[in-house]
Coordinates of C-alpha atoms in Angstrom, one line a residue:
Chain X
M1 CA 78.8 -85.6 13.5
R2 CA 79.4 -82.9 15.9
L3 CA 77.9 -80.5 13.5
L4 CA 74.8 -82.6 13.2
F5 CA 74.4 -82.7 17.0
L6 CA 74.8 -78.9 17.1
A7 CA 72.2 -78.5 14.4
C8 CA 69.7 -80.6 16.3
F9 CA 70.4 -78.8 19.5
F10 CA 70.0 -75.4 17.9
S11 CA 66.7 -76.2 16.2
L12 CA 65.4 -77.8 19.4
S13 CA 66.2 -74.6 21.3
L14 CA 64.3 -72.7 18.6
L15 CA 61.4 -74.9 19.3
W16 CA 61.5 -74.1 22.9
A17 CA 61.7 -70.4 22.2
A18 CA 58.7 -70.5 20.0
N19 CA 56.6 -72.0 22.8
P20 CA 56.9 -69.6 25.6
T21 CA 55.8 -71.2 28.9
P22 CA 52.3 -72.3 27.7
Q23 CA 51.3 -73.5 31.1
Q24 CA 51.3 -69.9 32.3
A25 CA 49.2 -68.6 29.4
S26 CA 45.8 -69.6 30.7
E27 CA 46.6 -68.4 34.2
D28 CA 47.8 -64.9 33.4
V29 CA 44.7 -64.3 31.3
E30 CA 43.1 -63.5 34.6
T31 CA 45.2 -60.4 35.0
E32 CA 43.5 -58.9 32.0
F33 CA 40.3 -58.6 33.9
A34 CA 39.6 -56.1 36.7
D35 CA 37.6 -56.4 39.8
K36 CA 35.0 -53.8 39.2
T37 CA 32.5 -54.4 41.9
S38 CA 30.9 -51.5 43.8
E39 CA 33.3 -51.9 46.6
A40 CA 36.4 -51.9 44.3
L41 CA 35.1 -49.0 42.2
F42 CA 34.4 -45.5 43.5
D43 CA 30.6 -45.7 43.5
P44 CA 29.3 -43.4 46.2
L45 CA 25.8 -43.1 44.7
E46 CA 25.3 -46.9 44.4
G47 CA 22.0 -46.9 46.4
Y48 CA 20.5 -44.1 44.4
N49 CA 21.9 -45.6 41.2
R50 CA 20.3 -48.9 41.8
F51 CA 17.0 -47.3 42.6
M52 CA 17.1 -45.1 39.4
T53 CA 18.1 -48.1 37.3
D54 CA 14.8 -49.8 38.4
V55 CA 12.8 -46.6 37.8
N56 CA 14.3 -46.3 34.3
D57 CA 13.7 -50.0 33.6
H58 CA 10.0 -49.7 34.5
F59 CA 9.7 -46.5 32.5
Y60 CA 11.1 -48.4 29.5
E61 CA 9.1 -51.6 30.0
Y62 CA 5.7 -50.0 30.7
L63 CA 5.8 -46.6 28.9
L64 CA 8.6 -46.1 26.4
R65 CA 8.6 -49.6 24.7
P66 CA 4.8 -49.9 24.3
T67 CA 4.6 -46.3 23.0
A68 CA 7.5 -47.0 20.6
Q69 CA 6.0 -50.3 19.4
G70 CA 2.6 -48.7 18.9
Y71 CA 4.2 -45.9 16.9
A72 CA 6.3 -48.4 14.9
Y73 CA 3.0 -50.2 14.0
L74 CA 1.6 -47.0 12.6
V75 CA 4.6 -45.5 10.9
P76 CA 6.6 -47.6 8.4
E77 CA 10.3 -48.2 9.1
S78 CA 11.5 -46.2 6.1
A79 CA 9.8 -43.1 7.4
R80 CA 11.2 -43.6 10.9
K81 CA 14.7 -44.0 9.5
G82 CA 14.2 -40.8 7.6
L83 CA 13.1 -39.0 10.7
S84 CA 16.1 -40.4 12.6
N85 CA 18.4 -39.2 9.9
A86 CA 16.8 -35.7 10.0
F87 CA 17.3 -35.5 13.8
E88 CA 20.9 -36.6 13.5
N89 CA 21.5 -34.0 10.9
L90 CA 20.2 -31.4 13.3
F91 CA 22.7 -32.4 15.9
F92 CA 25.5 -31.4 13.5
P93 CA 26.7 -28.5 15.7
I94 CA 27.5 -30.9 18.6
R95 CA 29.6 -33.2 16.4
F96 CA 31.2 -30.4 14.5
V97 CA 32.3 -28.4 17.6
N98 CA 33.5 -31.4 19.5
N99 CA 35.5 -32.7 16.5
L100 CA 37.2 -29.3 16.4
L101 CA 37.8 -29.3 20.1
Q102 CA 39.6 -32.6 19.7
F103 CA 41.6 -31.3 16.8
K104 CA 40.1 -33.8 14.4
W105 CA 40.1 -31.4 11.5
L106 CA 39.3 -33.9 8.8
N107 CA 36.4 -35.3 10.7
A108 CA 35.1 -31.8 11.3
F109 CA 35.4 -31.0 7.6
E110 CA 33.5 -34.2 6.7
E111 CA 30.8 -33.4 9.2
S112 CA 30.4 -30.0 7.4
E113 CA 30.2 -31.7 4.1
R114 CA 27.6 -34.1 5.4
F115 CA 25.5 -31.3 6.8
V116 CA 25.5 -29.3 3.5
L117 CA 24.8 -32.3 1.3
N118 CA 22.2 -33.9 3.5
S119 CA 20.4 -30.7 4.3
T120 CA 20.0 -29.9 0.6
M121 CA 20.2 -33.0 -1.6
G122 CA 19.0 -35.2 1.3
I123 CA 16.0 -32.9 1.7
L124 CA 16.4 -31.5 5.2
G125 CA 18.5 -34.5 6.3
F126 CA 15.8 -37.1 5.7
R127 CA 18.1 -39.0 3.4
D128 CA 21.7 -39.6 4.4
V129 CA 23.0 -39.0 0.8
A130 CA 26.5 -38.4 2.1
A131 CA 26.8 -41.9 3.5
E132 CA 24.8 -43.7 0.8
E133 CA 26.3 -42.1 -2.2
L134 CA 29.7 -40.8 -1.2
H135 CA 30.5 -43.0 1.8
I136 CA 31.1 -40.0 4.1
Y137 CA 30.0 -41.2 7.5
A138 CA 29.2 -39.4 10.7
H139 CA 31.9 -38.9 13.3
D140 CA 30.0 -39.0 16.6
E141 CA 31.7 -36.8 19.2
D142 CA 30.2 -35.2 22.3
F143 CA 31.6 -32.9 25.0
G144 CA 32.0 -35.8 27.4
Q145 CA 34.3 -37.4 24.9
T146 CA 36.2 -34.2 24.4
L147 CA 36.8 -33.9 28.1
G148 CA 37.9 -37.5 28.2
A149 CA 40.3 -36.8 25.3
Y150 CA 41.7 -33.9 27.3
G151 CA 42.5 -36.4 30.1
V152 CA 39.5 -35.8 32.4
G153 CA 38.7 -38.9 34.4
S154 CA 35.2 -40.3 34.4
G155 CA 34.5 -39.6 38.1
F156 CA 31.7 -41.3 39.9
H157 CA 29.0 -43.2 38.1
I158 CA 25.5 -41.7 38.1
V159 CA 22.2 -43.0 36.6
L160 CA 20.1 -40.1 35.3
P161 CA 16.3 -40.2 35.1
I162 CA 15.2 -41.4 31.7
I163 CA 18.6 -40.8 30.0
G164 CA 20.2 -43.6 31.9
P165 CA 23.8 -44.4 32.9
S166 CA 26.3 -41.5 33.0
N167 CA 29.2 -40.3 35.1
A168 CA 30.4 -37.0 36.5
R169 CA 32.5 -36.1 33.4
D170 CA 29.7 -36.9 31.0
L171 CA 27.2 -35.0 33.1
V172 CA 29.3 -31.9 32.5
G173 CA 29.5 -33.0 28.8
L174 CA 25.7 -33.2 28.6
A175 CA 25.4 -29.6 29.9
G176 CA 27.9 -28.5 27.3
D177 CA 26.1 -30.2 24.5
Y178 CA 22.8 -28.8 25.6
W179 CA 24.0 -25.4 24.4
L180 CA 24.9 -26.8 21.0
N181 CA 21.7 -28.8 20.5
P182 CA 19.2 -27.0 18.2
L183 CA 16.3 -28.7 20.0
T184 CA 17.1 -27.3 23.4
Y185 CA 18.9 -24.0 22.6
I186 CA 17.2 -21.4 24.7
E187 CA 18.9 -18.2 23.9
A188 CA 17.4 -15.8 21.3
R189 CA 14.1 -17.8 21.0
D190 CA 13.0 -15.8 17.9
A191 CA 15.9 -17.2 15.9
N192 CA 15.3 -20.8 17.0
M193 CA 13.6 -23.9 15.8
V194 CA 11.4 -24.3 18.9
D195 CA 9.6 -21.4 20.6
N196 CA 9.5 -22.6 24.2
T197 CA 10.5 -25.2 26.7
A198 CA 7.3 -27.2 26.2
E199 CA 7.9 -27.5 22.5
S200 CA 11.5 -28.4 23.1
L201 CA 10.5 -31.2 25.5
G202 CA 7.9 -32.4 23.0
V203 CA 10.3 -32.6 20.1
T204 CA 12.9 -34.3 22.4
A205 CA 10.4 -36.9 23.5
F206 CA 9.4 -37.6 19.9
Y207 CA 13.0 -38.0 19.0
M208 CA 13.4 -40.5 21.8
I209 CA 10.3 -42.5 20.8
N210 CA 11.4 -42.6 17.2
R211 CA 14.9 -43.7 18.1
T212 CA 13.6 -46.4 20.5
S213 CA 11.3 -47.8 17.8
L214 CA 14.3 -48.5 15.7
H215 CA 16.3 -50.3 18.4
V216 CA 13.7 -52.2 20.6
N217 CA 15.1 -55.6 19.6
E218 CA 18.7 -54.7 20.3
Y219 CA 17.9 -53.3 23.7
D220 CA 15.7 -56.2 24.7
S221 CA 18.3 -58.7 23.6
L222 CA 21.0 -56.8 25.6
K223 CA 18.8 -56.8 28.7
K224 CA 18.4 -60.5 28.5
D225 CA 22.1 -60.9 29.1
A226 CA 21.9 -59.2 32.4
I227 CA 21.7 -61.1 35.7
E228 CA 22.1 -58.0 37.8
L229 CA 21.0 -55.0 35.8
Y230 CA 22.7 -52.2 37.5
P231 CA 26.4 -53.5 37.5
F232 CA 25.7 -54.9 34.0
L233 CA 24.7 -51.5 32.6
R234 CA 27.3 -49.6 34.5
D235 CA 30.1 -51.8 33.2
I236 CA 28.8 -51.6 29.6
Y237 CA 28.4 -47.8 29.8
E238 CA 31.9 -47.1 31.3
S239 CA 33.7 -49.6 28.9
R240 CA 31.9 -48.2 25.9
R241 CA 32.7 -44.6 26.8
N242 CA 36.3 -45.4 27.3
K243 CA 36.4 -47.1 23.9
L244 CA 34.8 -44.1 22.2
I245 CA 37.2 -41.7 23.9
S246 CA 40.2 -43.7 22.8
E247 CA 39.1 -43.6 19.2
Chain A
M1 CA 76.7 -86.7 2.1
M2 CA 77.1 -85.0 5.4
Q3 CA 75.6 -81.8 3.9
K4 CA 72.6 -83.7 2.6
L5 CA 71.9 -85.4 5.8
L6 CA 72.1 -82.1 7.7
S7 CA 69.7 -80.3 5.4
S8 CA 67.2 -83.1 5.5
I9 CA 67.3 -83.0 9.3
W10 CA 66.8 -79.3 9.2
V11 CA 63.7 -79.7 7.0
M12 CA 62.3 -82.4 9.2
L13 CA 62.7 -80.3 12.3
I14 CA 61.1 -77.3 10.7
C15 CA 58.2 -79.4 9.6
A16 CA 57.8 -80.9 13.1
H17 CA 57.9 -77.4 14.5
S18 CA 55.0 -76.2 12.3
L19 CA 53.0 -79.3 13.2
L20 CA 53.4 -78.5 16.9
A21 CA 52.4 -74.9 16.8
L22 CA 49.3 -74.2 14.7
P23 CA 50.3 -71.0 12.8
E24 CA 48.3 -67.9 13.6
S25 CA 47.7 -67.5 9.9
D26 CA 45.1 -70.3 10.2
I27 CA 42.9 -68.3 12.6
T28 CA 41.7 -65.8 10.0
P29 CA 40.6 -68.3 7.3
F30 CA 39.1 -70.5 10.0
M31 CA 37.0 -67.7 11.5
R32 CA 36.1 -66.2 8.1
S33 CA 34.7 -69.4 6.6
N34 CA 33.0 -70.3 9.9
I35 CA 31.3 -66.9 10.4
D36 CA 30.1 -67.1 6.8
L37 CA 28.9 -70.7 7.4
A38 CA 27.2 -69.6 10.7
T39 CA 25.3 -66.8 9.0
S40 CA 24.2 -69.0 6.1
I41 CA 22.9 -71.5 8.6
L42 CA 21.0 -68.8 10.4
R43 CA 19.5 -67.6 7.2
N44 CA 18.4 -71.1 6.3
T45 CA 14.6 -70.9 7.2
H46 CA 14.1 -74.6 6.4
L47 CA 15.8 -75.5 9.6
S48 CA 14.2 -75.2 13.0
K49 CA 15.8 -73.0 15.6
P50 CA 17.2 -75.8 17.7
E51 CA 18.6 -77.4 14.5
R52 CA 20.3 -74.1 13.6
S53 CA 21.8 -73.6 17.0
G54 CA 23.0 -77.2 17.1
K55 CA 24.8 -76.8 13.8
I56 CA 26.4 -73.5 14.8
F57 CA 27.7 -74.7 18.1
A58 CA 29.2 -77.7 16.4
I59 CA 31.4 -75.3 14.5
F60 CA 32.3 -73.0 17.3
D61 CA 32.7 -75.4 20.2
S62 CA 36.2 -76.3 19.1
V63 CA 37.5 -72.7 19.4
F64 CA 35.7 -71.4 22.5
D65 CA 37.3 -72.4 25.7
Y66 CA 34.1 -72.4 27.8
T67 CA 35.8 -73.8 30.9
L68 CA 38.4 -70.9 31.0
M69 CA 35.6 -68.4 30.3
A70 CA 33.6 -69.7 33.2
K71 CA 36.7 -69.6 35.4
L72 CA 37.5 -66.0 34.4
S73 CA 33.9 -64.9 34.9
I74 CA 33.9 -66.0 38.5
G75 CA 37.5 -65.3 39.3
A76 CA 40.3 -67.8 40.1
K77 CA 39.9 -67.5 43.9
Q78 CA 36.2 -68.3 43.9
W79 CA 36.8 -71.1 41.3
E80 CA 39.3 -72.9 43.4
S81 CA 37.0 -72.8 46.5
L82 CA 34.4 -74.9 44.6
S83 CA 34.2 -78.6 44.4
S84 CA 34.8 -80.1 41.0
E85 CA 31.1 -81.0 40.6
K86 CA 30.1 -77.4 41.3
Q87 CA 32.8 -76.2 38.9
H88 CA 31.3 -78.5 36.3
E89 CA 27.7 -77.4 37.0
F90 CA 28.6 -73.8 36.8
T91 CA 30.6 -74.2 33.6
K92 CA 27.7 -75.9 31.9
L93 CA 25.2 -73.3 33.0
F94 CA 27.5 -70.5 32.0
E95 CA 28.2 -72.1 28.6
M96 CA 24.4 -72.4 28.0
R97 CA 24.0 -68.7 28.8
L98 CA 26.8 -67.6 26.5
K99 CA 25.5 -69.7 23.7
N100 CA 21.9 -68.5 24.0
S101 CA 23.1 -64.9 24.1
Y102 CA 25.4 -65.4 21.1
M103 CA 22.6 -67.0 19.1
E104 CA 20.3 -64.2 19.9
K105 CA 22.9 -61.6 18.7
L106 CA 23.5 -63.5 15.5
D107 CA 19.8 -63.8 15.0
L108 CA 19.4 -60.0 15.2
Y109 CA 22.0 -59.4 12.6
T110 CA 21.4 -62.1 10.0
D111 CA 21.0 -59.7 7.1
E112 CA 24.2 -57.8 7.9
K113 CA 27.6 -58.4 6.5
I114 CA 30.5 -59.4 8.8
V115 CA 34.0 -58.8 7.6
I116 CA 37.3 -59.7 9.2
K117 CA 39.3 -56.6 9.6
N118 CA 42.6 -57.6 11.0
L119 CA 44.5 -60.0 13.2
E120 CA 46.8 -58.5 15.7
K121 CA 49.4 -60.4 17.8
I122 CA 49.3 -58.6 21.1
K123 CA 52.0 -60.8 22.5
D124 CA 53.4 -64.4 22.1
T125 CA 50.3 -66.0 23.7
R126 CA 47.6 -63.6 22.7
I127 CA 45.9 -62.8 19.4
H128 CA 43.0 -60.3 18.8
L129 CA 40.9 -60.9 15.7
T130 CA 38.9 -57.7 14.8
T131 CA 35.7 -58.2 12.8
H132 CA 33.3 -55.5 11.6
L133 CA 29.6 -55.9 11.3
M134 CA 28.1 -53.3 8.9
K135 CA 24.6 -52.1 9.5
N136 CA 23.0 -49.0 7.8
G137 CA 26.5 -47.5 7.2
E138 CA 27.4 -48.0 10.8
V139 CA 30.3 -50.2 11.8
Y140 CA 30.0 -52.4 14.9
E141 CA 33.4 -53.7 16.0
I142 CA 33.6 -57.2 17.5
I143 CA 37.0 -58.5 18.7
Y144 CA 37.6 -62.2 19.3
K145 CA 40.4 -62.7 21.8
F146 CA 42.5 -65.8 21.5
Y147 CA 45.1 -67.3 23.8
K148 CA 47.7 -70.0 23.1
T149 CA 46.8 -73.2 25.0
A150 CA 49.2 -75.4 26.7
N151 CA 48.6 -78.3 24.4
A152 CA 50.7 -78.0 21.2
G153 CA 50.1 -74.3 20.7
E154 CA 46.4 -74.5 19.8
W155 CA 44.6 -71.1 19.8
M156 CA 41.3 -70.8 21.6
I157 CA 38.9 -67.9 22.3
Y158 CA 38.6 -66.8 26.0
D159 CA 36.7 -63.5 25.5
V160 CA 34.8 -61.4 23.0
D161 CA 34.7 -57.6 22.9
I162 CA 31.6 -56.0 21.4
L163 CA 31.9 -52.3 20.8
G164 CA 34.6 -52.1 23.5
V165 CA 32.7 -54.0 26.0
S166 CA 34.3 -57.3 27.2
I167 CA 31.6 -60.0 27.6
I168 CA 33.6 -61.8 30.3
Q169 CA 34.2 -58.6 32.2
T170 CA 30.4 -57.8 32.4
Y171 CA 29.8 -61.3 33.8
R172 CA 32.7 -61.0 36.2
T173 CA 31.4 -57.7 37.6
Q174 CA 27.9 -59.1 38.0
F175 CA 29.0 -62.4 39.6
A176 CA 31.2 -60.6 42.1
E177 CA 28.3 -58.3 43.1
I178 CA 26.0 -61.2 43.5
L179 CA 28.5 -63.3 45.5
A180 CA 29.2 -60.4 47.8
K181 CA 25.6 -60.7 49.0
E182 CA 24.4 -64.2 48.2
P183 CA 25.8 -67.8 48.5
F184 CA 27.1 -69.6 45.5
D185 CA 24.1 -71.9 45.2
Q186 CA 21.9 -68.8 44.8
L187 CA 24.0 -67.7 41.8
L188 CA 23.6 -71.2 40.3
A189 CA 19.8 -70.9 40.8
R190 CA 19.8 -67.5 39.1
L191 CA 21.7 -68.9 36.2
K192 CA 19.1 -71.7 35.9
E193 CA 16.1 -69.5 35.9
P194 CA 14.8 -68.2 32.5
E195 CA 15.8 -64.7 31.6
P196 CA 13.5 -62.0 33.0
A197 CA 12.6 -60.7 29.5
D198 CA 11.4 -64.2 28.6
T199 CA 9.1 -64.5 31.6
K200 CA 7.6 -61.1 30.9
K201 CA 6.9 -61.9 27.3
A202 CA 5.4 -65.2 28.3
S203 CA 3.0 -63.5 30.8
Q204 CA 1.8 -60.9 28.3

């Protein structure tokens, strides 16, 4: 009988152990969330950032989106996807170098494979044969992510004209990637894809319109979720970058 | 005899235990079948949009803890300063917003495949369920975050991470910014008004 009692007692204690203080569970969920308001965050450019967010939003609403939608009406989706693939193929140097800088040897190797395959069999990168046939996917890395992987903090948040949300670290990153981008490379013009700055800007603008035309619905749906656009976009940008750096 | 009695008591107690605490292993099959069900409802063009949303929320209402989500989005301090009517009103408005947004997202990705990647027990009272949405060879990661509720170890969702962005965190940041400048009633009014994109589209 004593044994029986002991057994009951023992299994009851197991029961307790398996339900660790459930009352606390819902309350300490709160600690998982941070207070990321402008005051709590280091956001010295808040006034300018809010202004630039508005400017960019107007630029998107009244210029970029209508242009992209008009363009999408004229050019079939398959062609726009092909062009998007071709552009991404051109940006191979950025991904390759930054994978190397982060010691991601396999990813850098796969990027090279993709570039060779897509540039030849994929006809100048219009078809992403590497992904479609061989399931070798792109490994997006940029210099901002490389700096983040080295332990550089994000610094203050800054909203750039047209480009949108960024921060001090990624601003340096953008400058670094600029030199690896075949569309903007400005040394040794005679050996380059574009002859002058005007052409470079033209091609970059076209890239942007093409890309926007493929993502209008996603962006619009995202924007609908915003109640205050600036803190909303800032939060999304910073969380997303942190996630990309951690990968 | 004693031995038999003892072992039967053991069995009874173990059974009682598993009845009390819903095992985590139920989360994956539940979510898998219900995400599949939700996408098939969305693809069903015979149903009107309100019919589709009604059916989908009937599935997910039991796993989303909207009250906790509302409370987290506004912060415990602010929450406690509100009367229970205001809390209720805010929760309802917030729930509507979350639902509309979730429907919108599902609507965008109806043709895509959603697969459940893995279930990770972060700690005793937290589970993260990682799902992948595949689109054009790209993978979009969506994590459903569960916590163990006080009543009989039921698991409920308190947040969703999309591509590393916590939905509740984005609302929390916005609400805090708004409440730093405006009174609470103003926030309620802003939650009530139709989304800006809608009004623009309507005026075009």
